[in-house]
Tab-separated table of C-alpha atoms and ligand atoms in Angstrom:
chain	number	residue	atom	x	y	z
A	1031	MET	CA	104.604	85.017	134.066
A	1032	SER	CA	102.340	87.320	136.001
A	1033	THR	CA	103.937	90.080	138.046
A	1034	SER	CA	102.844	90.888	141.579
A	1035	ALA	CA	100.776	93.823	140.283
A	1036	PHE	CA	98.674	91.249	138.425
A	1037	ASP	CA	98.502	88.659	141.181
A	1038	LEU	CA	94.827	87.838	141.187
A	1039	ASN	CA	95.103	85.887	144.397
A	1040	ASP	CA	96.553	88.697	146.472
A	1041	PRO	CA	93.553	89.660	148.643
A	1042	ALA	CA	94.529	93.305	148.119
A	1043	THR	CA	94.067	92.912	144.355
A	1044	ASP	CA	90.747	93.950	142.856
A	1045	PRO	CA	90.031	91.269	140.233
A	1046	PHE	CA	87.886	93.678	138.239
A	1047	GLU	CA	90.813	96.066	138.016
A	1048	VAL	CA	93.015	93.280	136.637
A	1049	ALA	CA	90.247	92.551	134.110
A	1050	GLU	CA	90.406	96.228	133.038
A	1051	GLN	CA	94.183	95.949	132.654
A	1052	ALA	CA	93.771	92.764	130.623
A	1053	ALA	CA	91.179	94.398	128.383
A	1054	ALA	CA	93.533	97.338	127.786
A	1055	VAL	CA	96.302	94.955	126.657
A	1056	ILE	CA	93.836	93.103	124.407
A	1057	ALA	CA	92.687	96.389	122.841
A	1058	GLU	CA	96.261	97.431	122.235
A	1059	ARG	CA	97.369	94.088	120.803
A	1060	THR	CA	94.304	93.573	118.602
A	1061	GLY	CA	93.761	97.171	117.500
A	1062	ALA	CA	90.103	96.757	118.462
A	1063	THR	CA	88.778	99.210	121.038
A	1064	ARG	CA	85.954	96.779	121.718
A	1065	HIS	CA	84.894	93.193	121.205
A	1066	ASP	CA	81.279	92.124	120.981
A	1067	VAL	CA	81.058	88.418	121.805
A	1068	ALA	CA	83.448	86.265	123.831
A	1069	LEU	CA	83.793	82.529	123.367
A	1070	VAL	CA	85.407	80.083	125.739
A	1071	LEU	CA	86.337	76.975	123.773
A	1072	GLY	CA	86.282	73.715	125.697
A	1073	SER	CA	87.099	70.154	124.668
A	1074	GLY	CA	85.839	69.461	121.159
A	1075	TRP	CA	85.109	73.097	120.317
A	1076	ARG	CA	88.540	74.461	119.494
A	1077	GLN	CA	88.186	74.545	115.721
A	1078	ALA	CA	85.277	76.948	115.988
A	1079	GLY	CA	87.555	79.984	116.066
A	1080	ASP	CA	88.593	79.350	112.465
A	1081	ARG	CA	85.008	79.017	111.200
A	1082	ILE	CA	83.709	82.237	112.678
A	1083	GLY	CA	85.823	84.390	110.426
A	1084	GLU	CA	89.281	85.764	109.865
A	1085	THR	CA	91.644	85.777	112.836
A	1086	LEU	CA	92.906	89.351	113.094
A	1087	ALA	CA	95.237	88.888	116.048
A	1088	THR	CA	96.522	86.099	118.288
A	1089	ILE	CA	97.826	86.787	121.777
A	1090	ASP	CA	99.664	84.445	124.151
A	1091	ASN	CA	97.664	84.176	127.349
A	1092	ALA	CA	100.834	84.642	129.371
A	1093	GLU	CA	101.183	88.196	128.011
A	1094	VAL	CA	97.822	89.352	129.305
A	1095	PRO	CA	97.453	90.462	132.957
A	1096	GLY	CA	95.889	87.802	135.165
A	1097	PHE	CA	96.094	85.050	132.536
A	1098	HIS	CA	98.578	82.195	132.501
A	1099	ALA	CA	99.514	79.359	130.165
A	1100	GLY	CA	97.077	76.409	130.084
A	1101	ALA	CA	97.473	73.192	132.035
A	1102	VAL	CA	95.657	70.404	130.196
A	1103	GLU	CA	96.941	68.440	127.229
A	1104	GLY	CA	95.042	69.361	124.083
A	1105	HIS	CA	94.243	72.893	125.292
A	1106	SER	CA	95.764	75.813	123.395
A	1107	ARG	CA	97.268	78.739	125.254
A	1108	THR	CA	96.215	81.729	123.224
A	1109	MET	CA	93.318	84.081	122.751
A	1110	ARG	CA	92.296	85.482	119.394
A	1111	SER	CA	90.433	88.418	117.969
A	1112	VAL	CA	88.236	87.067	115.190
A	1113	ALA	CA	86.067	88.959	112.696
A	1114	ILE	CA	82.506	87.631	112.872
A	1115	GLY	CA	82.009	86.981	109.161
A	1116	ASP	CA	81.640	90.380	107.488
A	1117	THR	CA	79.357	91.847	110.143
A	1118	GLY	CA	82.009	94.262	111.401
A	1119	ARG	CA	81.655	92.652	114.816
A	1120	ARG	CA	84.484	91.017	116.673
A	1121	ALA	CA	84.720	87.864	118.716
A	1122	LEU	CA	87.233	87.429	121.516
A	1123	VAL	CA	87.996	83.720	121.349
A	1124	TYR	CA	89.678	82.068	124.318
A	1125	GLY	CA	91.393	78.846	123.258
A	1126	THR	CA	91.482	77.511	126.785
A	1127	ARG	CA	90.089	78.123	130.261
A	1128	THR	CA	91.353	77.886	133.814
A	1129	HIS	CA	89.656	75.162	135.837
A	1130	PHE	CA	89.064	75.278	139.559
A	1131	TYR	CA	90.868	71.938	139.951
A	1132	GLU	CA	94.139	73.632	138.968
A	1133	GLY	CA	94.241	74.946	142.512
A	1134	ARG	CA	94.703	78.634	141.644
A	1135	GLY	CA	91.491	79.620	143.375
A	1136	VAL	CA	88.299	80.889	141.817
A	1137	ARG	CA	89.419	84.327	140.597
A	1138	PRO	CA	91.561	82.952	137.729
A	1139	VAL	CA	88.658	80.668	136.764
A	1140	VAL	CA	86.410	83.627	135.954
A	1141	HIS	CA	89.053	86.127	134.837
A	1142	ALA	CA	88.405	85.511	131.127
A	1143	VAL	CA	84.717	86.281	131.585
A	1144	ARG	CA	85.421	89.466	133.536
A	1145	THR	CA	87.978	90.486	130.935
A	1146	ALA	CA	85.431	89.892	128.161
A	1147	HIS	CA	83.060	92.281	129.896
A	1148	ALA	CA	85.815	94.850	130.374
A	1149	ALA	CA	86.654	94.473	126.661
A	1150	GLY	CA	83.126	95.506	125.725
A	1151	CYS	CA	81.450	92.153	125.162
A	1152	SER	CA	77.755	91.849	125.937
A	1153	THR	CA	77.535	88.093	125.395
A	1154	VAL	CA	79.705	85.152	126.369
A	1155	VAL	CA	79.427	81.716	124.826
A	1156	LEU	CA	80.697	79.021	127.191
A	1157	THR	CA	81.445	75.655	125.611
A	1158	ASN	CA	82.676	72.463	127.200
A	1159	GLY	CA	83.133	68.760	126.831
A	1160	CYS	CA	81.299	66.821	129.514
A	1161	GLY	CA	79.815	63.542	130.589
A	1162	GLY	CA	76.227	62.671	129.716
A	1163	LEU	CA	73.666	61.083	132.022
A	1164	ASN	CA	71.087	60.302	129.340
A	1165	PRO	CA	72.047	56.974	127.709
A	1166	ALA	CA	70.395	58.170	124.481
A	1167	TRP	CA	72.922	61.004	124.229
A	1168	LYS	CA	75.767	59.255	122.451
A	1169	PRO	CA	79.256	60.797	122.522
A	1170	GLY	CA	79.116	63.642	120.024
A	1171	THR	CA	75.695	64.925	121.121
A	1172	THR	CA	75.546	68.707	121.550
A	1173	VAL	CA	73.364	70.023	124.369
A	1174	LEU	CA	72.291	73.576	125.255
A	1175	ILE	CA	72.708	74.257	128.947
A	1176	SER	CA	69.318	75.308	130.317
A	1177	ASP	CA	70.419	75.651	133.942
A	1178	HIS	CA	73.087	74.356	136.274
A	1179	ILE	CA	73.688	72.845	139.694
A	1180	ASN	CA	76.882	74.127	141.249
A	1181	LEU	CA	78.471	71.342	143.312
A	1182	SER	CA	81.892	72.979	143.363
A	1183	ALA	CA	81.183	74.572	146.769
A	1184	GLN	CA	82.645	77.771	145.306
A	1185	SER	CA	81.343	81.098	144.084
A	1186	PRO	CA	83.155	83.734	142.071
A	1187	ILE	CA	81.202	86.441	143.890
A	1188	GLU	CA	82.963	87.908	146.901
A	1189	GLY	CA	81.014	89.558	149.691
A	1190	ALA	CA	77.328	90.249	150.127
A	1191	THR	CA	76.357	90.696	146.493
A	1192	PHE	CA	73.135	88.789	145.905
A	1193	VAL	CA	72.875	88.094	142.202
A	1194	ASP	CA	69.688	86.763	140.610
A	1195	VAL	CA	70.516	83.684	138.551
A	1196	THR	CA	66.983	82.688	137.597
A	1197	ASP	CA	67.594	82.936	133.841
A	1198	LEU	CA	71.328	82.493	134.006
A	1199	TYR	CA	71.510	80.861	130.559
A	1200	THR	CA	69.750	83.512	128.489
A	1201	PRO	CA	66.544	81.985	127.054
A	1202	ARG	CA	66.635	84.159	123.912
A	1203	LEU	CA	70.140	82.948	123.062
A	1204	ARG	CA	69.013	79.333	123.399
A	1205	GLU	CA	66.175	80.086	121.007
A	1206	ILE	CA	68.649	81.488	118.500
A	1207	ALA	CA	70.772	78.354	118.822
A	1208	ARG	CA	67.735	76.176	118.179
A	1209	GLU	CA	66.885	78.240	115.108
A	1210	VAL	CA	70.298	77.218	113.781
A	1211	ASP	CA	69.870	73.575	114.811
A	1212	PRO	CA	66.372	72.506	115.899
A	1213	THR	CA	67.720	69.104	116.973
A	1214	LEU	CA	69.800	70.583	119.811
A	1215	GLU	CA	69.008	68.972	123.141
A	1216	GLU	CA	68.716	70.965	126.392
A	1217	GLY	CA	69.881	69.930	129.814
A	1218	VAL	CA	71.000	70.834	133.317
A	1219	TYR	CA	74.767	70.938	133.801
A	1220	VAL	CA	76.169	69.755	137.113
A	1221	GLN	CA	79.535	71.262	137.949
A	1222	PHE	CA	81.734	69.019	140.068
A	1223	ARG	CA	85.086	70.149	141.405
A	1224	GLY	CA	87.109	67.428	139.706
A	1225	PRO	CA	89.710	66.651	138.534
A	1226	GLN	CA	88.715	63.044	139.136
A	1227	TYR	CA	85.664	62.008	137.190
A	1228	GLU	CA	82.598	61.066	139.221
A	1229	THR	CA	82.011	57.768	140.934
A	1230	PRO	CA	78.943	55.914	139.641
A	1231	ALA	CA	77.226	56.820	142.947
A	1232	GLU	CA	77.924	60.514	142.339
A	1233	VAL	CA	76.530	60.191	138.831
A	1234	ARG	CA	73.347	58.610	140.240
A	1235	MET	CA	73.154	61.481	142.720
A	1236	ALA	CA	73.502	64.046	139.934
A	1237	LYS	CA	70.639	62.368	138.115
A	1238	ILE	CA	68.398	62.359	141.204
A	1239	LEU	CA	69.191	66.052	141.737
A	1240	GLY	CA	67.908	66.842	138.244
A	1241	GLY	CA	71.154	66.877	136.287
A	1242	ASP	CA	71.680	65.799	132.682
A	1243	LEU	CA	75.375	66.589	132.231
A	1244	VAL	CA	78.419	66.381	134.482
A	1245	GLY	CA	81.500	68.534	134.086
A	1246	MET	CA	84.189	70.585	135.791
A	1247	SER	CA	83.689	74.081	134.391
A	1248	THR	CA	81.139	76.563	133.045
A	1249	GLY	CA	78.903	77.058	136.104
A	1250	LEU	CA	81.273	79.387	137.966
A	1251	GLU	CA	81.976	81.260	134.726
A	1252	ALA	CA	78.266	81.707	134.063
A	1253	ILE	CA	77.723	83.117	137.561
A	1254	ALA	CA	80.559	85.605	137.077
A	1255	ALA	CA	79.119	86.561	133.694
A	1256	ARG	CA	75.724	87.285	135.185
A	1257	GLN	CA	77.278	89.313	137.994
A	1258	VAL	CA	78.567	91.802	135.407
A	1259	GLY	CA	75.428	91.636	133.258
A	1260	LEU	CA	76.610	89.487	130.367
A	1261	ASP	CA	74.170	87.298	128.480
A	1262	VAL	CA	75.274	83.669	128.582
A	1263	LEU	CA	74.950	80.862	126.084
A	1264	GLY	CA	76.228	77.498	127.321
A	1265	ILE	CA	76.754	74.576	124.969
A	1266	SER	CA	78.075	71.177	125.955
A	1267	LEU	CA	79.495	68.428	123.836
A	1268	VAL	CA	78.868	65.040	125.410
A	1269	THR	CA	82.243	63.372	124.919
A	1270	ASN	CA	81.509	60.367	127.121
A	1271	LEU	CA	78.703	58.747	129.015
A	1272	ALA	CA	79.161	59.547	132.706
A	1273	ALA	CA	80.706	56.891	134.951
A	1274	GLY	CA	78.463	53.894	135.497
A	1275	ILE	CA	76.021	54.899	132.720
A	1276	SER	CA	77.991	52.786	130.290
A	1277	ASP	CA	80.050	49.772	131.296
A	1278	LYS	CA	83.268	51.338	129.983
A	1279	PRO	CA	85.752	53.136	132.259
A	1280	LEU	CA	86.462	56.800	131.379
A	1281	SER	CA	89.737	57.955	129.899
A	1282	HIS	CA	91.007	61.415	128.950
A	1283	GLU	CA	92.259	59.962	125.645
A	1284	GLU	CA	88.744	58.822	124.809
A	1285	VAL	CA	87.412	62.262	125.655
A	1286	LEU	CA	89.951	63.846	123.294
A	1287	GLU	CA	89.048	61.350	120.547
A	1288	ALA	CA	85.324	62.020	120.843
A	1289	GLY	CA	86.098	65.722	120.752
A	1290	GLN	CA	88.109	65.357	117.572
A	1291	ALA	CA	85.415	63.283	115.922
A	1292	ALA	CA	82.785	65.944	116.648
A	1293	ALA	CA	85.046	68.964	116.102
A	1294	ASP	CA	83.984	69.727	112.562
A	1295	ARG	CA	80.267	69.707	113.316
A	1296	CYS	CA	80.738	71.669	116.545
A	1297	ALA	CA	82.764	74.305	114.725
A	1298	ASP	CA	80.098	74.800	112.070
A	1299	LEU	CA	77.342	74.927	114.662
A	1300	LEU	CA	79.106	77.453	116.827
A	1301	ALA	CA	80.081	79.672	113.896
A	1302	ALA	CA	76.498	79.726	112.634
A	1303	ILE	CA	75.189	80.605	116.097
A	1304	VAL	CA	77.758	83.347	116.670
A	1305	ARG	CA	76.877	85.028	113.373
A	1306	ARG	CA	73.265	85.311	114.558
A	1307	LEU	CA	73.902	86.564	118.067
A	1308	PRO	CA	72.489	90.032	118.806
B	2356	LIG	I1	85.140	65.852	128.678
B	2356	LIG	O1	82.323	62.534	132.715
B	2356	LIG	C1	84.398	65.413	130.446
B	2356	LIG	N1	84.509	66.269	131.450
B	2356	LIG	N2	82.953	65.846	135.812
B	2356	LIG	N3	82.630	64.162	134.239
B	2356	LIG	C2	83.122	65.377	134.569
B	2356	LIG	N4	83.769	66.152	133.725
B	2356	LIG	C3	83.913	65.687	132.470
B	2356	LIG	C4	83.449	64.445	132.065
B	2356	LIG	C5	82.760	63.634	132.998
B	2356	LIG	N5	83.771	64.298	130.774
């Protein structure tokens, strides 16, 4: 459990200081003074950690300042330090994320990203499972996030810090991903608050607004990443057609099933991309 010194939601707490404390614990527990790339593994992506390379250390989230155990079934509660093949580089792999719908506020949502920066990372790879608006994108389709629309009504940035988010999802990293898999689609991710899935009317709205994907994560994390200067690669796995696009109701079980079916391919894809990241 977190102690009061690590209470991210105390207004007197500086979240960047807690990120520094978290990075210090990660360095101590992994024996690595720095990590290079951070990965946040969402639904369907969790096997990727094993494909990237040898796991050199595993840490319970609950032992790291500002982190807590996960909340959603099917999400693992650890972070790992993984060798990126034999490049000598290290990946910090988060097996789960905190979602805004958990009601802990926005600081815990972006703490992993801030900690990645404090741990030395220059790039963060944000993955998720999401709903698809394009009927041609069957469950199992992987999509590079080209941009987002933040409908969460939240920001991780506190105070008058005006951050440019024009190229939030680093174009060069998307190019690298397409070198690995030229068939990768690209789309605009719409972050809803959740935890309910969208109504069909909300899905139609997302489409009119220019969205291709609907989800409950990633956007706020990407903003926080850009605030500290990280390059961002976002990749979505369409685990279901968004509500009203198909005639089937949505279920979390179905989402987990689609994730499992695609897991092998997603893991290979992500490992190949991570090995090529600058
Ligand atoms: I997995 O259809 C997954 N996550 N908002 N809508 C939203 N989030 C999702 C969905 C979806 N599928």
